[in-house]
Structures are given as C-alpha cells and as structure tokens.
XYZ file of C-alpha atoms in Angstrom:
554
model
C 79.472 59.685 124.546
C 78.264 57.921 121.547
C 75.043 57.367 123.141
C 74.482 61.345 124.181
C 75.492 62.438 120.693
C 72.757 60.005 119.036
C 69.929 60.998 121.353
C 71.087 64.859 121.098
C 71.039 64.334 116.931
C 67.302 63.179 117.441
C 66.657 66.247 119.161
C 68.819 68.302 116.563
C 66.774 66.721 113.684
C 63.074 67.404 115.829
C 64.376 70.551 116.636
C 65.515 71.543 113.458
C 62.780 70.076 111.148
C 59.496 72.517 112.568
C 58.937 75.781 111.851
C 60.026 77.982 115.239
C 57.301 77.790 117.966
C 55.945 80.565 119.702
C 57.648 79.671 123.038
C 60.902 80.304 121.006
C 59.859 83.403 119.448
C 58.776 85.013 122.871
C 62.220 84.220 123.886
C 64.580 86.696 125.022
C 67.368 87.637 121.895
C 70.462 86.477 121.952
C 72.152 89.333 124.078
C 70.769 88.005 126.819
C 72.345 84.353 126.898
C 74.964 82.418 126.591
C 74.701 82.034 122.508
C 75.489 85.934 122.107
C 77.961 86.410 119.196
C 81.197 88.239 121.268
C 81.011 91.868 119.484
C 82.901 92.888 122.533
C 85.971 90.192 122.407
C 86.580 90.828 118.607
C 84.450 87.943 117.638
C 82.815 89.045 114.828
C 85.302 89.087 112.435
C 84.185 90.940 108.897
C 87.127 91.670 106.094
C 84.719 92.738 103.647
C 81.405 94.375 103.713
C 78.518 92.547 102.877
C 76.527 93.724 99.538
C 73.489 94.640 101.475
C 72.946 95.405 105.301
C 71.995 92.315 107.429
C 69.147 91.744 109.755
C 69.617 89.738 112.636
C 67.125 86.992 114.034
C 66.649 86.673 117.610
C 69.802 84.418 118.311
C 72.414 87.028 117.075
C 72.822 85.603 113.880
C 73.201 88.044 110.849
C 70.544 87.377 108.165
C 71.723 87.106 104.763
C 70.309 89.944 102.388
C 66.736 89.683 100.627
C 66.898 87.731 97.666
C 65.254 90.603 95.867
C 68.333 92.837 95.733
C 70.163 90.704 93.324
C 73.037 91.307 95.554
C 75.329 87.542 96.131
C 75.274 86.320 99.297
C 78.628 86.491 101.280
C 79.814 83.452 103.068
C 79.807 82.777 106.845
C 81.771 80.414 109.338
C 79.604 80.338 112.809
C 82.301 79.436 114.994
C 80.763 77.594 117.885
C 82.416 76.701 121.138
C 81.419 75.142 124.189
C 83.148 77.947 126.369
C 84.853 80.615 126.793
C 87.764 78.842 127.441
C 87.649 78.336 123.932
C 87.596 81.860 123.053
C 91.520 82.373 122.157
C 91.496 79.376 120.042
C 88.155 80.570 118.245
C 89.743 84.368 117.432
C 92.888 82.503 115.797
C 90.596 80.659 113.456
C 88.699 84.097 112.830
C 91.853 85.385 112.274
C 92.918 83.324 109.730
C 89.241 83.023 108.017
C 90.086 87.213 107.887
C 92.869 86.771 105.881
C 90.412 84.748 103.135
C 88.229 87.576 103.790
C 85.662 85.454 104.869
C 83.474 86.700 107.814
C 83.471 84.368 111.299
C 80.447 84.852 113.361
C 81.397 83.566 117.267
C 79.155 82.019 119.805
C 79.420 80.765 122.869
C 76.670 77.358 123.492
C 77.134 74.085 125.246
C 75.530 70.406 123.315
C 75.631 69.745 127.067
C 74.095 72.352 129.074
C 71.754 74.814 126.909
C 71.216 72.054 123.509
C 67.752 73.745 122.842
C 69.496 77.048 122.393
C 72.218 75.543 119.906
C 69.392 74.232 118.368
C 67.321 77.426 118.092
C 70.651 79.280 116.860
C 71.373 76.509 114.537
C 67.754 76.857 113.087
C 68.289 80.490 112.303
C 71.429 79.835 110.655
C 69.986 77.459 108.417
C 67.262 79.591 107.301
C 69.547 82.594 105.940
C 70.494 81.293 103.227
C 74.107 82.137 103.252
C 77.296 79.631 101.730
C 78.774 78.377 105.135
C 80.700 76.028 107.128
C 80.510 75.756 110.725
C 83.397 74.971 113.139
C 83.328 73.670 116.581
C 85.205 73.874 119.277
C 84.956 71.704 122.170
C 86.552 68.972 124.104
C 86.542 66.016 126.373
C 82.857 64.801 125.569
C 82.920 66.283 121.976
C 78.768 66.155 122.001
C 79.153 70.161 119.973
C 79.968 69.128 116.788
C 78.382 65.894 116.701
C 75.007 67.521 117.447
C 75.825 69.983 114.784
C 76.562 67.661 112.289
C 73.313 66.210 112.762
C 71.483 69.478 112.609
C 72.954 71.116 109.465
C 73.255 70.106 105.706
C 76.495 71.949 105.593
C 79.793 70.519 106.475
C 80.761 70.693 109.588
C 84.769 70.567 111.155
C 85.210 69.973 114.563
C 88.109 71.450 115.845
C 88.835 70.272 119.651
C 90.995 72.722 121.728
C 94.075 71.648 123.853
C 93.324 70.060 127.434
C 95.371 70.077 130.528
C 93.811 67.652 132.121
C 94.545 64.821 129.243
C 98.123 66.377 128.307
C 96.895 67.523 124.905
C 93.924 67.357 122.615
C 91.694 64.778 123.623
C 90.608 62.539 120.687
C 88.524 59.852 122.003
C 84.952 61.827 121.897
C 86.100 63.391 118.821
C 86.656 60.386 116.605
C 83.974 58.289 118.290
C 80.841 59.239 116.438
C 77.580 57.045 115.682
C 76.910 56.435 112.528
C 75.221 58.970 110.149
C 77.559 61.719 111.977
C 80.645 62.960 109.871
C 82.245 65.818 111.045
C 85.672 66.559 109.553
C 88.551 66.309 112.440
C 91.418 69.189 112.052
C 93.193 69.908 114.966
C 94.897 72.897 113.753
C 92.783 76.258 113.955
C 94.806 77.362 110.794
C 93.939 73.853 109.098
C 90.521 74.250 110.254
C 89.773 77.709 108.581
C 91.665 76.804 105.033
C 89.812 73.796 105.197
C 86.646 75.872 105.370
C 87.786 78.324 102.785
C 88.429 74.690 99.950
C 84.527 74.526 100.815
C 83.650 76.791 100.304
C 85.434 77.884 97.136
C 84.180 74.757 95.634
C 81.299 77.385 94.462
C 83.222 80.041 94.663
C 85.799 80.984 92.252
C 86.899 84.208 94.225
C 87.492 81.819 97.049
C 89.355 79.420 95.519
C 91.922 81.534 94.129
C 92.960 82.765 97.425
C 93.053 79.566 98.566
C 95.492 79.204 95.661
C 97.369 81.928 96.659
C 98.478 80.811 100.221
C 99.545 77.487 98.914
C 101.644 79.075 96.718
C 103.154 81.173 99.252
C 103.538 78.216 101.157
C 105.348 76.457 98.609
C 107.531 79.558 97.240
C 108.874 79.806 100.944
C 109.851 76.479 101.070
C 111.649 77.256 97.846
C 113.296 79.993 99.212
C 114.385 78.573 102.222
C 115.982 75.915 100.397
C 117.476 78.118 98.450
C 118.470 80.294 101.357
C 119.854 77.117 102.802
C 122.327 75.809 100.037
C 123.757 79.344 99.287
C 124.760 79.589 102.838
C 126.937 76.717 102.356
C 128.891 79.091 99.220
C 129.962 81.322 102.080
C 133.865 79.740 102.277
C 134.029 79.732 99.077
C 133.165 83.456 98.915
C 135.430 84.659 101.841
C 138.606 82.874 100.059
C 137.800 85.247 96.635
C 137.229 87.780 99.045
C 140.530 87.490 101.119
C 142.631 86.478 97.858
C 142.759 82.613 98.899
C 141.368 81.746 95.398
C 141.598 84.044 93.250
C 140.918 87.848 93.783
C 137.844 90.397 93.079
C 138.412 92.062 89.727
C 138.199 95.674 90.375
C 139.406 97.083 87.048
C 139.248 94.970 83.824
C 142.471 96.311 82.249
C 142.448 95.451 78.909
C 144.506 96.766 76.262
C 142.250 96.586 73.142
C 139.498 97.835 71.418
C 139.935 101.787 69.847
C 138.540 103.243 72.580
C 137.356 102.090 76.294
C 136.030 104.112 79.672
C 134.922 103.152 83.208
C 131.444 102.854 84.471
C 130.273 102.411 88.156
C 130.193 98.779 87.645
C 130.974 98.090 83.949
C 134.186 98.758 81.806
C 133.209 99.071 77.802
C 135.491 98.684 75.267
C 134.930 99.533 71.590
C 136.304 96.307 69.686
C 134.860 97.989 66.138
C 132.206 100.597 64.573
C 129.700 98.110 65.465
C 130.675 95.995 68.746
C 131.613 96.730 71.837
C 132.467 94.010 75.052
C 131.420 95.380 78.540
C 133.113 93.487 81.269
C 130.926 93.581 84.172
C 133.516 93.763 87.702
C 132.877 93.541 91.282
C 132.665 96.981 91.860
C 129.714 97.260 93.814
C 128.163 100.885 94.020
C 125.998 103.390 95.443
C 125.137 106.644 96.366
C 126.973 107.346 92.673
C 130.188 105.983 94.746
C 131.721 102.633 94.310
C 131.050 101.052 97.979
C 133.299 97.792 97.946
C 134.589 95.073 95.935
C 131.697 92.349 96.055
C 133.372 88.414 95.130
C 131.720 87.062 92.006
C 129.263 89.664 91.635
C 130.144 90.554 88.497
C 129.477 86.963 87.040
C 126.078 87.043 88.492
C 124.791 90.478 87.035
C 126.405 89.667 83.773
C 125.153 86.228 83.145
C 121.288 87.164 84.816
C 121.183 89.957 82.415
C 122.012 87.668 79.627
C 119.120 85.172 81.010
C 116.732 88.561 80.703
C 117.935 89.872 77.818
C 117.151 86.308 76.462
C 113.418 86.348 78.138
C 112.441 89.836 77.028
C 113.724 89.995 73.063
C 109.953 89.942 72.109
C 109.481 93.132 73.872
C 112.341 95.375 72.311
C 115.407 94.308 70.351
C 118.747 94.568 72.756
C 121.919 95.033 72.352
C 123.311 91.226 73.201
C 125.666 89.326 70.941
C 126.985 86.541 73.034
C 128.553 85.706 76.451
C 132.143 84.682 75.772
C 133.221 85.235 79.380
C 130.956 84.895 82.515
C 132.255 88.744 83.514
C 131.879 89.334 79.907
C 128.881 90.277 76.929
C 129.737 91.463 73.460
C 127.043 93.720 72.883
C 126.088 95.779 69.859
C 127.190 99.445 69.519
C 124.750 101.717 70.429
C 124.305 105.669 71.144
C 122.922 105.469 74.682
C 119.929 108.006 75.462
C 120.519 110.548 78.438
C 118.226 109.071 80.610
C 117.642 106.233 82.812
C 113.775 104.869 83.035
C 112.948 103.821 86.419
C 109.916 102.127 87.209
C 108.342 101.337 90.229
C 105.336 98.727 91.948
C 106.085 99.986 95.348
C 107.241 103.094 97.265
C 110.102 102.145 98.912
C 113.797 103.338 98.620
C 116.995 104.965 100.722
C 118.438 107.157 98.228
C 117.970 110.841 97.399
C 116.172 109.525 93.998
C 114.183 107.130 95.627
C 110.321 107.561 95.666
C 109.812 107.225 99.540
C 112.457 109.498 100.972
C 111.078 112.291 98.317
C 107.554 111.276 99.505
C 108.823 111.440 103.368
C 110.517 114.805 102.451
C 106.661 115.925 101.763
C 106.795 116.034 98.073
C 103.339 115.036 96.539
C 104.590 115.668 92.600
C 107.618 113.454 91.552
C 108.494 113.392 88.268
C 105.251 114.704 86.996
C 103.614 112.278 89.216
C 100.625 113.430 91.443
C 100.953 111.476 94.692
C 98.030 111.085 97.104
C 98.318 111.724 101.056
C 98.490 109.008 103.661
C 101.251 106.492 101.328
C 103.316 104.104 103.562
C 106.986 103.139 103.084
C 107.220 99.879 101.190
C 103.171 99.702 100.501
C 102.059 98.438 96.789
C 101.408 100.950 94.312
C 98.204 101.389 92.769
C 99.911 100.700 89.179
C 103.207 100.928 88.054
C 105.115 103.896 87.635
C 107.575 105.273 85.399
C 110.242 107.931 87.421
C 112.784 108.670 84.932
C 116.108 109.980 85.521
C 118.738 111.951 84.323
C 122.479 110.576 83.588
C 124.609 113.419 84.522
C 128.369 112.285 85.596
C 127.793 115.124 88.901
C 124.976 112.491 89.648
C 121.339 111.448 88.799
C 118.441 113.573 88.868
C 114.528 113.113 88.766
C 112.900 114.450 85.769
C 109.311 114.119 84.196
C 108.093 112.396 80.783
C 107.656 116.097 79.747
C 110.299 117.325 80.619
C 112.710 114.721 78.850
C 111.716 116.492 75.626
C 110.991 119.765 76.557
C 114.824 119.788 77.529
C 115.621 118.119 74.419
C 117.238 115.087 75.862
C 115.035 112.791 73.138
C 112.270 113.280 71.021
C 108.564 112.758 71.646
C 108.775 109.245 69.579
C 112.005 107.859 71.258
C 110.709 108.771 74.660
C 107.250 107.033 74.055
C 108.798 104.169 72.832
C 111.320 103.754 75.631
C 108.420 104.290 78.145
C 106.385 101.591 76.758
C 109.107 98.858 76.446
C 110.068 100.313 80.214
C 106.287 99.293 81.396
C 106.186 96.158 79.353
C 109.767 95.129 80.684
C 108.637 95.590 84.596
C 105.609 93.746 83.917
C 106.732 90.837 82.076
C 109.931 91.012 85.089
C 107.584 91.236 88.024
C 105.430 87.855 86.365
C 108.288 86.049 86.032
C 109.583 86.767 89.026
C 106.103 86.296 91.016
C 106.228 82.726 90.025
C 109.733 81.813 91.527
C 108.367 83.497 94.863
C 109.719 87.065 94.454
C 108.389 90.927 94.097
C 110.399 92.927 92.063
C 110.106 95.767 93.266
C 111.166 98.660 91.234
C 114.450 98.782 88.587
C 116.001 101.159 85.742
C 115.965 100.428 81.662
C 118.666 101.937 79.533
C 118.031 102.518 76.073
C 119.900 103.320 73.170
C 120.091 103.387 68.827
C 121.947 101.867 67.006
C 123.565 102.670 63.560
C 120.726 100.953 61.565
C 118.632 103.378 63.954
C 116.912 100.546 65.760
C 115.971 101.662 69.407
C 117.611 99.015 71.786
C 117.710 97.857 75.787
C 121.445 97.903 77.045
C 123.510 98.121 80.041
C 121.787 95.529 82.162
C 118.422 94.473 83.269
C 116.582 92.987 86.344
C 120.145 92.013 88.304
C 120.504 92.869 91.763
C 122.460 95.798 91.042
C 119.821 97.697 89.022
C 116.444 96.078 90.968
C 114.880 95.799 94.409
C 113.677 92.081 94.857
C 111.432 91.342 98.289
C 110.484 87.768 99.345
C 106.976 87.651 98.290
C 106.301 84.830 101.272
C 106.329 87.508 103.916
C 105.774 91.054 102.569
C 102.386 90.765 103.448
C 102.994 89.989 107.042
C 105.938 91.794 107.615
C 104.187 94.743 106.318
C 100.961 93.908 108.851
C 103.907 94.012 111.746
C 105.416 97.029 110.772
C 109.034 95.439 109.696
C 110.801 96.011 106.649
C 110.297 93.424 103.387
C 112.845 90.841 103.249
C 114.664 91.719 100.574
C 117.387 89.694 98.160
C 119.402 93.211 96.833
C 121.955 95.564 97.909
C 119.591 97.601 99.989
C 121.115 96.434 103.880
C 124.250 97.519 102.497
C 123.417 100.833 101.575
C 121.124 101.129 104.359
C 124.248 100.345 106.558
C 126.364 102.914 104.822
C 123.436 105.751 105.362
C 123.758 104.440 108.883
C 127.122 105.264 109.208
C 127.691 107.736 107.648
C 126.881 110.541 104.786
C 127.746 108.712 102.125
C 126.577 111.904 99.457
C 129.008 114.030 101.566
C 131.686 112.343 103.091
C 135.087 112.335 101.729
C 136.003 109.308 102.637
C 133.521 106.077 103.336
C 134.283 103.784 106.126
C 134.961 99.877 104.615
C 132.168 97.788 104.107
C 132.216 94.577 106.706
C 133.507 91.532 105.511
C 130.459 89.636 106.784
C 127.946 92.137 104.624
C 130.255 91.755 101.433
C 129.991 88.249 102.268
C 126.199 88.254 102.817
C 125.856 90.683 99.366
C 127.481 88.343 97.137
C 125.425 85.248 98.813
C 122.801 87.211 98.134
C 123.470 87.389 94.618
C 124.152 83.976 93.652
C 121.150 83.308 95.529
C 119.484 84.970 93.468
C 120.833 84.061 90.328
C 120.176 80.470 90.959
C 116.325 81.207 91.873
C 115.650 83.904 88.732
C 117.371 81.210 86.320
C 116.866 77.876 87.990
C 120.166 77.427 87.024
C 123.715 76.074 89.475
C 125.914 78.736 89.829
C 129.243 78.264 88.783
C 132.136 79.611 90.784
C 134.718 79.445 88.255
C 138.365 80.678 88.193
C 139.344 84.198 89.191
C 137.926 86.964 86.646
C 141.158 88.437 85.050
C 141.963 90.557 82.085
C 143.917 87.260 80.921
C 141.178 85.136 80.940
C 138.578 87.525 79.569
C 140.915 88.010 76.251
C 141.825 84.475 76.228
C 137.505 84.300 75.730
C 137.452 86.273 72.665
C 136.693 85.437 69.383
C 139.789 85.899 67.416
C-alpha cells in the first residue's frame, strides 16, 4: 500500500505541477464520468449563496468568482470518495458542513482505477482559488487520500468508511503512509466536517464563531443533563411535601399582621407600614387566571430566583427589594402598582388566549399595535424583541397597545416610555444571562410601580418560572428542524395538559393536576433555580405562617 501511494504521489505531483494539456482539455466534462459532482443524490450541498455566480471547469468543479468583483471567496470541502458505496457516509458529512454553512462539493473517483481523472479534478480545484479542505472517503487500500495529500497544499482529512468485510473501519492503509504524506485521520463524519470548519476558520472569523457556537452547545447540554440528572434524584423528597410526609404545601400564608393584606394568584401581600410591605410567595401554582394546583417548594424557588434577578438587574431600574428574611418571603418597598403588565417576547410561541401564537393562529396579523408578517411558525425566533403589554383587570388579562395604554389613561406618556424601556433592557440583559447557562428565555412579564418618593420601580417578580418561558437552547434548533416542540424548563406541559383536558377558561370545575406532573413542575423548578443561580437548592422545613413571622425583623 505504501508503495502504490508513493508512486501515485509522483504522479499527483507530475500531474499536478503542468499547466493542463490539450489531451485533457479535449476531454469529455465531468457529466460524463465517474468524477461528476452528484446534483441528483443531494450532493452538492450549498447553505449560503455564493457572492458572485460560479463557472465550472470541465471536471464539475465550481470556479470561485473573478477576483475583479471584490466579492470574498466562499469556502469549499470537495468531498471525494472512492464509491458510491460511500455516498451515505459522504451526505452526513455534507450535512453537517451545512449546518457551518459551508458548501460540500461531492465526487465520486477511485486513486485506484481512474488516478488521472482525480488528478485532472484535483488540478481544477487547485486553480480556483477558493479557502478549502478536502475529505476523503475510502477504505481497505486507503491510496484516495494519500494521493490527495500529495497533490494539494491544503489539508487534507481522510475519513475511511465502515467495512464488513474487516468488522469495522479498517485502519491499516489509513495510518500507513510514506513519508512526506500527512493526512489527518477522523473516523467520525461529524468529527471530520468540524474539523474542517477549525481550518478553516483559522482565516475566517465568521467561521470560527460558529465553530464556537456548537461547542458551546455541546458543553451547555452536558450541563443540563447533569443538571437534569441530580434534580431527578429531589423527586422523594418532593412527593413527601407533596403527600404531607414532611411538611405540607403552603396554600394560604395566613398571617395576622400588617394594616392591611389581600390574595394574589400566587403571592399574599401584607402592608407591615406606609412604606413596607412583605409578599409571601405560596405554592399556588396558576393559570388560565385560575389557581391549577398546589406545586411543593415552588414558592421558595420563585421567591429566592427573583431575589437573585432583582439583585442582577438594579443597574437597569431601581426595585422594590428590601431583604429576604424567609425563603417564601421578600420585604419589599411600598409601591402604587401601574395597571398594566409588560410582556415581552423573542419568540412566538404560547397556549393561552394572550399568547402571541394562538392570536397569530387565530389569523390576527395586528397584536397589540404590532404589524405581523404572513408565513410565522409556532415557536420560531422573532426578528427582535417585542413588547405585548397587558391589561390587569381582576375579570382577566387583556392585550392592549403602547398607544393605547395612554390613550385610555392607564399611565402617562413618560411612565409608559420608561416602563417600556426598562421592559426591553430587562429581557435583554435576562435572555444574555440566561444564554450563557444554556437556556432561551423565551418571553416573560415586568410589573412596575411608584413609590412615595415617586421613583418608578420593578416589583412582583421577575424571570421565575412562573412569569417566563425558558427552552433548552441545546436542542431548539433541531427540534425545531424536526418539527417537535422546544424543550422547555416552565409550567407550559402543565397547562398544555389542562387545555388538553379540558376548557380550563370555561369550566366550572378543573380536573386535579397528576401527582407525577406536580412532581415533574416543582423538579422543574428547582432545576432551574440551581442552573439560573449556580446555587444548591435548599429544601428546608415546611413554609408556615409560624415560621415566616418567626423570620421577621422585630
């Protein structure tokens, strides 16, 4: 073998060095033998246009554009295999060159059988002038990529295909190479084409930032996954709160103090003076404007990851956080809340009668003073983010437009603008920090209110579970490419499960929520507290009015 791949590299580097003869030129083009590129089996593979059209010499290679445009030169991975065997293991390494958007040219030409046509196809790809890499597939006598190492200046990966006949790849040719031959040896088709995308974004900054990107997604889903993986293990613990074991979900806070106190869907405030007030943050969990089910420890988790937000996010707007005496538990200062919720969205997705999508679905094109274009699909990213305020009525919430907040007289031009803004900022600086710990968020709602010094603050909550859509960002891409739903970390298989059986705007009465999806929810949760914070959760002692007023400052 060794001896065939040094006498074929002497004829590579004859071949090679001349200018083409006239016996090539009068050759037949490429159509008509076996070193066609395969149009017809999808093996051109192109993800982005090239910056001018592309000629094509007489071995079906596409010429880069003429220097005298100006326009850069796109890069190319010939993908050469010995057969068409080979072809299924060629298309997944176009297939994942795609997804770097870099273009893989496929040909079909034996080292063995037609080496003066490699040659000639080799010579034209040398002469265009384009960033490339080549990969080869072939195996037994591995005599492709050897003679292709020896023919090109560019690097070449040899990427030998699976063989029957020696019970799996077959090495020996492949590693065996004379002297002065140094092709790189990957025998995965994926770890052949991100090898070729490091090339070539060694030049190429574009290219190496998407190169960036999949390691990170790698890496974020082995984050998750261990993170998936240790929160399963909370899943006793859970049940017993659940079942009353240890301790018991606290579905009304019951405290006797304060001047004054009322009931939210999730949150029960009490006014402790003119200028504080302590929400306790329960288990309820809600939707649909309906409380749902009693979720263990999921008050803990939205109060203490909206104290982690609140504490993230202070440079953005003032907010209404004192301290954490309690983990249900946040003395907050008093404000006079604004009649609107500001909900803002990356992505059109959603189950409920507010939500973007099933207004979209319904055929409405302007939502909230929002002019939506045709041909949007569930779940897809939004150009930019969007602001979709709402209203706060107790009969339930309703969509309303920027304009229309003050042309109702629900706040003035000034207060609106400056709740907008922080709104935008707030989703922005929440979907970067949640983009590095391997998450989307997807859309949420900001509260505002002033207080008696008439500074406008952020209250109620912000970024928990409760109030935001998080997505894995590991597999929204792919998930999306296969037609499935994100995978989310939220409350949104719960509701969907409650649209599923039933109406839950109409029906009197609500079935119960399973005990394996409250279980799952507040899994979920604490999941997700530990990944947004980096921070153990802390399954402490049942959540009682006792121990809440024991927490108090006297």
């Amino acid at each position: 073998m060794a001896a065939f791949v040094a006498t074929g590299c002497a004829a590579a580097r004859a071949l090679v060095a001349p200018p083409p003869c006239a016996a090539l030129d009068a050759r037949p083009t490429a159509s008509a033998f076996a070193g066609t590129p395969l149009r017809s089996a999808r093996a051109v593979v192109v993800c982005a246009a090239a910056p001018a059209p592309a000629a094509h010499s007489g071995y079906g290679v596409a010429m880069a554009a003429d220097a005298a445009t100006g326009a850069a030169k796109e890069p190319v991975v010939p993908v050469l295999m010995g057969s068409k065997a080979d072809l299924p293991r060629c298309q997944k390494i176009a297939d994942e060159l795609a997804a770097f958007g870099i273009r893989a040219e496929l040909h079909i030409s034996s080292a063995h059988k037609t080496p003066e046509r490699l040659i000639a196809m080799v010579r034209a790809y040398e002469a265009d002038g384009r960033p490339k890499v080549y990969i080869a597939v072939a195996g037994r006598s591995n005599a492709l990529s050897g003679m292709l190492d020896c023919a090109v200046t560019s690097p070449v990966i040899s990427c030998p295909p699976y063989s029957d006949a020696f019970g799996g790849t077959d090495l020996y040719s492949s590693i065996r190479m004379p002297s002065g031959v140094a092709p790189a040896l990957v025998l995965d088709p994926s770890g052949a084409a991100l090898l070729a995308a490091k090339i070539l974004g060694v030049t190429n900054r574009g290219m190496a930032a998407k190169v960036g990107a999949l390691q990170k997604a790698n890496r974020d889903r082995l984050y998750f996954d261990d993170a998936d993986t240790q929160s399963r293990t909370y899943l006793p613990t859970i049940a017993e709160r659940r079942t009353g074991e240890n301790g018991s979900c606290m579905i009304e806070s019951n405290l006797d103090i304060g001047s004054n106190s009322r009931s939210g869907k999730v949150r029960d405030a009490y006014e402790l003076d003119d200028e504080t007030l302590l929400l306790v943050t329960t288990d309820r969990q809600s939707a649909f404007d309906r409380v749902l089910a009693a979720v263990p420890y999921k008050g803990q988790v939205l109060n203490l990851t909206s104290a982690y937000w609140f504490s993230v996010t202070e440079d953005i707007i003032p907010n209404h956080m004192l301290s954490v005496p309690h983990p249900n538990a946040l003395l907050a200062r008093k404000c006079d809340p604004f009649p609107v919720e500001f909900v803002v969205r990356g992505y059109i997705t959603g189950s409920t009668d507010t939500s973007l999508w099933k207004n979209y679905a319904a055929g409405s094109r302007d939502y909230c003073g929002l002019s939506l274009p045709e041909g949007l699909v569930k779940n897809q990213k939004l150009d930019a983010n969007v602001l979709t305020p709402t209203t706060k009525d107790d009969a339930g919430d309703r969509p309303i437009s920027p304009a229309e907040i003050v042309s109702l007289g629900l706040m003035s031009q000034a207060d609106a603008d400056t709740c907008a803004e922080a709104a935008l900022a707030l989703f922005a600086r929440g979907q970067a920090l949640a983009a590095e710990r391997g998450l989307i968020l997807v859309d949420t709602k900001y509260e505002f209110g002033r207080d008696s010094d008439g500074t406008i603050r952020l209250i109620d909550e912000i970024h928990t579970p409760d109030s935001s859509r998080y997505w894995v960002a590991a597999t929204y891409a792919a998930r999306m490419a296969a037609g499935k739903e994100p995978e989310n970390v939220d409350k949104e298989f719960l509701r969907l499960w409650f649209a599923d059986a039933c109406d839950p705007y109409k029906d009197e009465v609500l079935p119960e929520a399973p005990a394996d999806l409250v279980d799952e929810l507040s899994r979920r949760y604490v999941m997700l507290y530990e990944i947004i914070t980096g921070k153990p959760f802390e399954f402490g002692p049942s959540a009682d009015s006792k121990t809440v007023r024991a927490s108090l400052p006297q």
